[in-house]
C-alpha positions in Angstrom: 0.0 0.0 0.0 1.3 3.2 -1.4 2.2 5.6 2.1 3.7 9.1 0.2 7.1 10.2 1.8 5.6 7.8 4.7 2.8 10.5 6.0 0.1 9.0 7.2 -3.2 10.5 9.0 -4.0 8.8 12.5 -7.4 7.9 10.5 -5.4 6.1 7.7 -3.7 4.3 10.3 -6.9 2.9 12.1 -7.5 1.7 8.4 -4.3 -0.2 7.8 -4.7 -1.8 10.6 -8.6 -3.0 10.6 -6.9 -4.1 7.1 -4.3 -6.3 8.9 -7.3 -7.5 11.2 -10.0 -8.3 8.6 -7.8 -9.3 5.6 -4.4 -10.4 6.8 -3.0 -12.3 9.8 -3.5 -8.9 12.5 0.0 -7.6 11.5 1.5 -5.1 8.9 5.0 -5.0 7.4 6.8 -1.9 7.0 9.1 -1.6 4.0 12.2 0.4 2.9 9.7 2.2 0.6 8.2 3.7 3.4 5.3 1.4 2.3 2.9 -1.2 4.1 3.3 -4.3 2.7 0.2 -7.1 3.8 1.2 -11.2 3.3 -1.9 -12.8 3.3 -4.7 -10.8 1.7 -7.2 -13.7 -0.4 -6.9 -12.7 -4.1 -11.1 -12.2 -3.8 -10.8 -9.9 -1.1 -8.7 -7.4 -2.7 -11.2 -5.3 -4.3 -12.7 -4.7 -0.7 -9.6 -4.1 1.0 -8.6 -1.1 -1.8 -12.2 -0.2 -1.0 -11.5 0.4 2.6 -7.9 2.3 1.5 -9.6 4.2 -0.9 -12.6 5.2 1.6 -9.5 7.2 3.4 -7.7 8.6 0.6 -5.2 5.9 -0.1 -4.1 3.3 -2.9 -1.7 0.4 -4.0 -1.2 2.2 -7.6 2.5 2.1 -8.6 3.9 0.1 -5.5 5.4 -2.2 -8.0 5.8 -2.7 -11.7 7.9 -1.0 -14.2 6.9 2.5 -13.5 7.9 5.4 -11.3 7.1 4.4 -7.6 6.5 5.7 -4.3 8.6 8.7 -3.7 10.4 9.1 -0.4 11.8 11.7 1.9 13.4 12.1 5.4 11.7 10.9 8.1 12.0 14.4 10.3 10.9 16.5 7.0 9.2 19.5 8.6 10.2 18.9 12.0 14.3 18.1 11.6 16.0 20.8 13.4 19.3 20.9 10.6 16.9 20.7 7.6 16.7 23.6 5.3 13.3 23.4 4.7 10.4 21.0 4.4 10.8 19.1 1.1 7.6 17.9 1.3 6.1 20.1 -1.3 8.1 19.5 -3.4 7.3 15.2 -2.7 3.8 15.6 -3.5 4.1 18.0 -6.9 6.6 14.9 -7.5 3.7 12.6 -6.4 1.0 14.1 -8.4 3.3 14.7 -11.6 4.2 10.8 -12.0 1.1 9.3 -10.5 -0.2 7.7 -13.7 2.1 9.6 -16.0 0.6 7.9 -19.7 4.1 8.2 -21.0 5.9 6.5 -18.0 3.9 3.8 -17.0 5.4 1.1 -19.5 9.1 2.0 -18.5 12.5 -0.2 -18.8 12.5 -0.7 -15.0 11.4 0.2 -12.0 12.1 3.6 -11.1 12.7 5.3 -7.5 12.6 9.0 -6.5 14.3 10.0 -2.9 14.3 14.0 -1.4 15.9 15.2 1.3 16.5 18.7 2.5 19.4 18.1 5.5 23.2 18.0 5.3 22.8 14.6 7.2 21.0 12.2 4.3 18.5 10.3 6.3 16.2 9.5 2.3 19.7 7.6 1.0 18.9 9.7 -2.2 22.3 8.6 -4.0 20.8 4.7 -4.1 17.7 6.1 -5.8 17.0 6.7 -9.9 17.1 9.9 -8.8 17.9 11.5 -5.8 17.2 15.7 -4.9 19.3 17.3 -2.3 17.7 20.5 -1.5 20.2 23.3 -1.2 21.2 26.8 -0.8 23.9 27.9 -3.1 26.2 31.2 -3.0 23.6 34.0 -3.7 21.4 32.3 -0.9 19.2 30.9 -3.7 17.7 27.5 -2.7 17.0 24.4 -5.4 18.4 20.8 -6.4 21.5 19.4 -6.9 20.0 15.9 -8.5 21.9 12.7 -8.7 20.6 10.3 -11.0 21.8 6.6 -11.4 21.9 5.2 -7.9 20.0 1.9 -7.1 20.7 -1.7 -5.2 19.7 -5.2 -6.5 21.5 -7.0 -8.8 24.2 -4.4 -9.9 24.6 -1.9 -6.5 25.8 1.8 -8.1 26.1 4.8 -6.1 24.8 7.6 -8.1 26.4 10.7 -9.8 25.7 14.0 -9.6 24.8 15.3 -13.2 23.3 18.6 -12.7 25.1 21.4 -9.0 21.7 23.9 -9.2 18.1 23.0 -10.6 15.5 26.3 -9.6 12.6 24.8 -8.1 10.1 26.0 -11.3 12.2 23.7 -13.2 12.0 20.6 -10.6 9.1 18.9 -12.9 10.8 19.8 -16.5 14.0 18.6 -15.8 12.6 14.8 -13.5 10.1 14.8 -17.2 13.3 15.2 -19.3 15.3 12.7 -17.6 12.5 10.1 -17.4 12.4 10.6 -21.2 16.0 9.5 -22.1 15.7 6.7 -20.0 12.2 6.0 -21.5 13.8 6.3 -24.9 17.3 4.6 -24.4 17.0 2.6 -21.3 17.2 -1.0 -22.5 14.4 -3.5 -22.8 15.8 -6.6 -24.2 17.8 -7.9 -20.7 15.6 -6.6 -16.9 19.1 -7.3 -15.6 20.4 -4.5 -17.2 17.0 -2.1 -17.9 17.6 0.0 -15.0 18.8 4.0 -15.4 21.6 3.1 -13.8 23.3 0.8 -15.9 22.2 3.5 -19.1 24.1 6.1 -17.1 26.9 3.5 -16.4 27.3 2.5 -20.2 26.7 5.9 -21.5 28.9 7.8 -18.7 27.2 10.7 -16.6 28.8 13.3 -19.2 27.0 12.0 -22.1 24.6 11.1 -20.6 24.1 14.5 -18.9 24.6 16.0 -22.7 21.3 13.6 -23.6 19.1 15.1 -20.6 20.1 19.1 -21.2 19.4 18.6 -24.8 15.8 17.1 -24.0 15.1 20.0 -21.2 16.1 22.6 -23.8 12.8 21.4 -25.3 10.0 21.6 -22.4 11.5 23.7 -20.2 9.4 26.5 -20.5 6.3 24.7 -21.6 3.6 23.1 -19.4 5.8 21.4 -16.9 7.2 24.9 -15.5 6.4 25.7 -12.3 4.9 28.7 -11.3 6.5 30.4 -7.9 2.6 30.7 -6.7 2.2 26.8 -7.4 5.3 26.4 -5.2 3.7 28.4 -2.6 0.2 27.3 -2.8 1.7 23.2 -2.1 3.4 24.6 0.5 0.5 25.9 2.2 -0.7 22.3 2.8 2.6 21.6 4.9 2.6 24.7 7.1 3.6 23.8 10.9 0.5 22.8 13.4 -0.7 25.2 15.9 2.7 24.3 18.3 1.5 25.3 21.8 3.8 27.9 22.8 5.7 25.2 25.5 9.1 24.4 27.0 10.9 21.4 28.0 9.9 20.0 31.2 12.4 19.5 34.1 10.4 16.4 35.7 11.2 14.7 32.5 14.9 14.1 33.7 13.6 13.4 37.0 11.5 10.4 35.8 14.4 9.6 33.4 16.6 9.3 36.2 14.1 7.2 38.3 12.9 5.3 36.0 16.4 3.6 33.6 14.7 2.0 30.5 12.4 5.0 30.0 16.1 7.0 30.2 17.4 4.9 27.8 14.8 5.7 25.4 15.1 9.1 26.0 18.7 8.9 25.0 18.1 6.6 21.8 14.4 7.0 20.4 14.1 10.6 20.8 15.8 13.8 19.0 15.5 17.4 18.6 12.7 19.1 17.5 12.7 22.6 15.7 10.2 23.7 18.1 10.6 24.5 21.0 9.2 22.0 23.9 8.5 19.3 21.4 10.6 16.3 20.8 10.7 13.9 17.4 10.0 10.1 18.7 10.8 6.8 17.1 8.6 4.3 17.5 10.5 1.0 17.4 9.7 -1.9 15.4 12.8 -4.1 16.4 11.3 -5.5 19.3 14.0 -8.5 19.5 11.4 -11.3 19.5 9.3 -9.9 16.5 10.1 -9.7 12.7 12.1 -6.1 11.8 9.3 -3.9 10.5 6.1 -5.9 11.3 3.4 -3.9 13.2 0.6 -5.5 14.9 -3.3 -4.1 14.6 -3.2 -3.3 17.9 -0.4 -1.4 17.9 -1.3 0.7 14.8 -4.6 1.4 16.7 -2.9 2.6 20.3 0.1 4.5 18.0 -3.0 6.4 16.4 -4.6 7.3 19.5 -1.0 8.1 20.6 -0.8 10.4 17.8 -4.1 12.1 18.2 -3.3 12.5 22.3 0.0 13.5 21.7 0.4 15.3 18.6 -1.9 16.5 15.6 -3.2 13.1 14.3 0.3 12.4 12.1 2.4 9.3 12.1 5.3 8.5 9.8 6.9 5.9 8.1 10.4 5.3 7.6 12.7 3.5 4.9 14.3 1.8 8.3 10.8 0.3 9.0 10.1 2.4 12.4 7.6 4.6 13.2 7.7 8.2 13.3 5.4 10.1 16.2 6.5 13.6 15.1 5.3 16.1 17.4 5.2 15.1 20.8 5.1 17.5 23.7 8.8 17.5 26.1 6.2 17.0 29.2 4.6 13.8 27.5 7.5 11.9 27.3 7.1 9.6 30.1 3.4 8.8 28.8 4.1 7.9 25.6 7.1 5.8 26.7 4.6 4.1 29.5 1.8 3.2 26.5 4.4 1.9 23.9 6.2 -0.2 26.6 2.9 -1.6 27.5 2.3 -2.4 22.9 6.1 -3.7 22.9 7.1 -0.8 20.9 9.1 0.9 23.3 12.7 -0.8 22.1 15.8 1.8 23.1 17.4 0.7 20.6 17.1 3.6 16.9 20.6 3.0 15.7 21.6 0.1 17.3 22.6 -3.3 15.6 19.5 -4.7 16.8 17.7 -1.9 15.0 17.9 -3.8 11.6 17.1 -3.3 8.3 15.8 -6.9 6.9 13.4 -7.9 4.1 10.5 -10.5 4.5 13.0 -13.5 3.2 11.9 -16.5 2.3 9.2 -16.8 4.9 6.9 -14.6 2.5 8.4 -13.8 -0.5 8.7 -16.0 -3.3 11.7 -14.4 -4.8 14.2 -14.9 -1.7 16.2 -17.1 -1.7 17.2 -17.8 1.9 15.2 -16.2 5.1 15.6 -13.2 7.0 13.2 -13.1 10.0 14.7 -16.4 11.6 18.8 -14.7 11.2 17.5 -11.5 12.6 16.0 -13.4 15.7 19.5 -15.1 15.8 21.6 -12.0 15.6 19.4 -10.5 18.2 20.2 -13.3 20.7 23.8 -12.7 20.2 23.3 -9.2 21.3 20.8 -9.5 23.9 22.3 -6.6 26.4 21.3 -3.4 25.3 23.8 -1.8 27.1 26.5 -4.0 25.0 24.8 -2.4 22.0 25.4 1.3 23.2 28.9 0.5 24.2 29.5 -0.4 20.1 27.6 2.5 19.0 25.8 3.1 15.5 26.4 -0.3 13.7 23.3 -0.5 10.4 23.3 -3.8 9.4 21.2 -4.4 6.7 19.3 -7.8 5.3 17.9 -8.9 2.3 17.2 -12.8 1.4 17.9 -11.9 -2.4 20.1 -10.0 -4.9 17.0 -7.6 -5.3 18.1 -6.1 -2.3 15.4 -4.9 -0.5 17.1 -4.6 2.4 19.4 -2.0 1.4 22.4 -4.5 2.1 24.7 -3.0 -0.2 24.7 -0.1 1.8 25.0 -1.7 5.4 28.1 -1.3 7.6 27.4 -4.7 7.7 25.5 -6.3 4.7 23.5 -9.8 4.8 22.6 -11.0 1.4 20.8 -14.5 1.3 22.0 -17.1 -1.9 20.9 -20.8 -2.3 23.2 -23.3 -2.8 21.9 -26.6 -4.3 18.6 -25.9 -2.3 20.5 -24.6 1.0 20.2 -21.2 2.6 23.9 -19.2 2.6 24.5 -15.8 3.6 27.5 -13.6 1.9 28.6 -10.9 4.4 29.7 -7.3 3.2 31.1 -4.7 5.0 31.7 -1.0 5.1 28.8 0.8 3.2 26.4 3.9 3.8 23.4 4.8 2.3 24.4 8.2 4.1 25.8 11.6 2.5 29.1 9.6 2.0 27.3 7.0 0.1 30.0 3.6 -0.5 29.4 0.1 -1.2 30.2 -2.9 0.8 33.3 -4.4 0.0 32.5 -8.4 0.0 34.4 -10.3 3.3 34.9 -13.6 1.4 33.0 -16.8 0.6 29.7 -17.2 1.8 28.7 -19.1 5.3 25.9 -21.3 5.9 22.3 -20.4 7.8 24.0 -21.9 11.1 26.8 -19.7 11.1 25.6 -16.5 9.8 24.7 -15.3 13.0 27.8 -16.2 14.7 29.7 -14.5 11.5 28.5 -11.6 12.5 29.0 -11.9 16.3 32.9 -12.2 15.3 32.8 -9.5 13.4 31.8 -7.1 15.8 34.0 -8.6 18.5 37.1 -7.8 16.3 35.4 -4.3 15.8 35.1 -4.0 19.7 39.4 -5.3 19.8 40.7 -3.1 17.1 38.5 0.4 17.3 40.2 3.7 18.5 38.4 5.2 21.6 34.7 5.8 20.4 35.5 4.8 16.7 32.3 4.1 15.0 32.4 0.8 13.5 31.8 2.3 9.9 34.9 4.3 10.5 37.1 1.5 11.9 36.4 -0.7 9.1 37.2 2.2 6.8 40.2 2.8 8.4 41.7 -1.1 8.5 40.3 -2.3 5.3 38.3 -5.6 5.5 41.0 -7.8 6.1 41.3 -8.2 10.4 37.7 -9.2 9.6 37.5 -11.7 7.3 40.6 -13.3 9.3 38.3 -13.2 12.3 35.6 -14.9 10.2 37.3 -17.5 8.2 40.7 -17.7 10.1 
């Protein structure tokens, strides 16, 4: 189910999960799309379940298929404290442009769109088709630098940036002009090779870049152009809520200190907010004994009411499959902590190991080719004391049971990719990426390991991390630092 830029209403919430209740097994799954993905909906049911969706302003259109998907954005749009501004406008003219575009709904591939407005790249927008990093450049003028030719899957490529400064009123022309090239060009014979990237790849990003300028030399100033007061009028619909004029509350640290697992999510789930006296919360789906990303009907129903008690009605999605409750008052804090601990959503642990990234696997998708859910239960086991986990710091590991890559783990600091072998589940191991502003790719650590030793692969690794790191290294940095090799000796001797 399509969720744009992961915004969601507290109504549409109560939906999906009345959804998960009366169509599925009571449960939702959360996808790196900032999507809701449902297992077990019976094919004659369908019509009434995009009944109910459609009853609150929702749809399925263009969550698969070779056409231009769900666009995404940073979780904290509108309410990061380091963001320029709210990019979300500028997601939903990029929403409404594509939705069932006539001329790109029979593309090559697939085709992603990521925005993000921070100096801290929390949409990964240089894995996307094309990414848009809002900017302000030297005369204090704000637009796009786009990237264009990132993806995952098969053939991982960190995209390039083809174009420093795009004006906002020519955000739709230029997206139109390079959707045509690849349209045009963007091969049809070989799916393996269909995507934009590999065009840009074969082509090179100058040429390539030559191909796109020609093609917005041509509409530029024609239909697609935006208008400043079209800018402005979208904005309008993402002005800030009527913020309570508040400020933090001192018994907040008083209960944190009294109470240790609500301080500990204090310290983890929760970050600045640009207003003053509100805080941004995750909501954690990584509860150790539950599947990364799944989301009970229950708990969409109490995180609703939580939104609605505690904020203006909005939750949020996130390509990490948590939750977003965006606008919580400082002096609720210790409420909302008490009601998610009580819906096992309460998990201090947003940027931990055990705060995985992982794909359905083989459990319910028929393209994987080893499971997830089971490894991420086993990894979890390994690294049961969350207080271990703080000690490592930020460690993304990422988990997908196929080469699509789902999971993003091309861009983990520690990457899980499921193979079969003769009918066996197998796991290759990679190391060192970031979906982050400094966007790398995993360098592989060696052969792959079986399903019983995955888990304890990975318990190695981070052991030699924990031996070899300088001070408070992050584990990103020491494996940067070293190379791969002290851990692919502590792996495979």
């Amino acid at each position: 189910m399509a969720i744009p830029y992961g915004l969601l209403s507290s109504e549409q919430v109560r939906v999906l999960a009345k959804i998960a209740r009366d169509y599925d097994k009571g449960y939702g799954h959360i996808t790196t799309r900032q999507n809701i993905q449902y297992n077990w909906p019976k094919l004659q049911e369908v019509p009434d379940l995009l009944e109910e969706l459609a009853n609150v302003e929702m749809h399925a259109i263009q969550t698969s298929g070779n056409c231009i998907r769900n666009t995404t954005s940073d979780q904290y749009a509108g309410v990061a404290s380091d963001e320029l501004e709210d990019p979300r406008a500028y997601c939903e003219i990029i929403r409404q442009w594509s939705s069932l575009h006539p001329e790109f709904a029979y593309l090559p591939r697939k085709f992603k769109i990521a925005v993000t407005a921070s100096k801290t790249d929390r949409a990964a927008i240089r894995v996307h088709d094309i990414g848009l990093h809002l900017i302000e450049n030297d005369q204090g003028e704000r637009g796009f630098a786009v990237y264009v030719g990132g993806g995952l899957g098969r053939t991982p490529v960190i995209g390039v940036k083809i174009r420093d400064f795009l004006a906002p009123t020519d955000l739709l022309s230029y997206l139109e002009a390079i959707l045509r090239v690849y349209n045009r060009l963007g091969r049809r014979d070989n799916k393996y090779k269909a995507r934009i990237k590999i065009l840009v790849r074969e082509s090179g990003a100058e040429r390539f870049t030559d191909w796109v300028e020609a093609e917005w030399a041509k509409i530029r100033t024609g239909s697609l152009e935006l208008g400043v007061d079209d800018i402005q009028q979208m904005q309008a619909y993402f002005e800030p809520p009527a913020y309570a004029a508040t400020e933090d509350s001192a018994e907040i640290n008083t209960q944190a200190a009294q109470n240790p697992a609500f301080g500990r999510w204090l310290k983890h789930n929760v970050i600045a907010h640009k207003q003053a006296g509100y805080r941004i919360v995750t909501v954690s789906l990584k509860d150790p004994n539950e599947a990364p990303g799944d989301c009970t009907a229950e708990q969409m129903e109490r995180v609703a009411d939580l939104a609605d008690e505690y904020g203006f009605g909005e939750v949020r999605t996130t390509h990490e499959q948590n939750l977003i409750l965006p606008d919580v008052p400082h002096a609720a804090l210790f409420n909302v902590w008490s009601a998610l601990d009580e819906l096992g959503l309460a998990t201090a642990n947003h940027g931990t190991i055990s705060d995985m990234i992982a794909c359905p696997g083989l459990d319910f998708c028929s393209l994987a080719n080893a499971g997830s859910i089971g490894v991420a239960r086993e990894i979890n086991d390994l690294f049961a004391d969350l207080d271990e986990q703080y000690d490592l710091g930020e460690i993304k590991l990422k988990m997908s049971g196929c080469m699509n890559g789902c999971g993003h783990h091309s861009v983990g600091h520690i990457g899980i990719l499921g193979v079969d072998k003769k009918g066996e589940e197998w796991y290759q191991i990679m190391l060192g990426g970031s979906a982050a502003e400094d966007a790398t790719l995993g360098q592989r650590l060696g052969a792959s390991v079986s399903k019983h030793d995955i888990a304890p692969a990975v318990r190695k690794i981070v052991d030699r991390y924990a031996e070899l790191r300088e001070g408070e290294e992050l584990f990103v940095d020491t494996v940067n630092r070293l190379g791969i090799a002290p851990f692919r000796e502590a792996v495979y001797g």
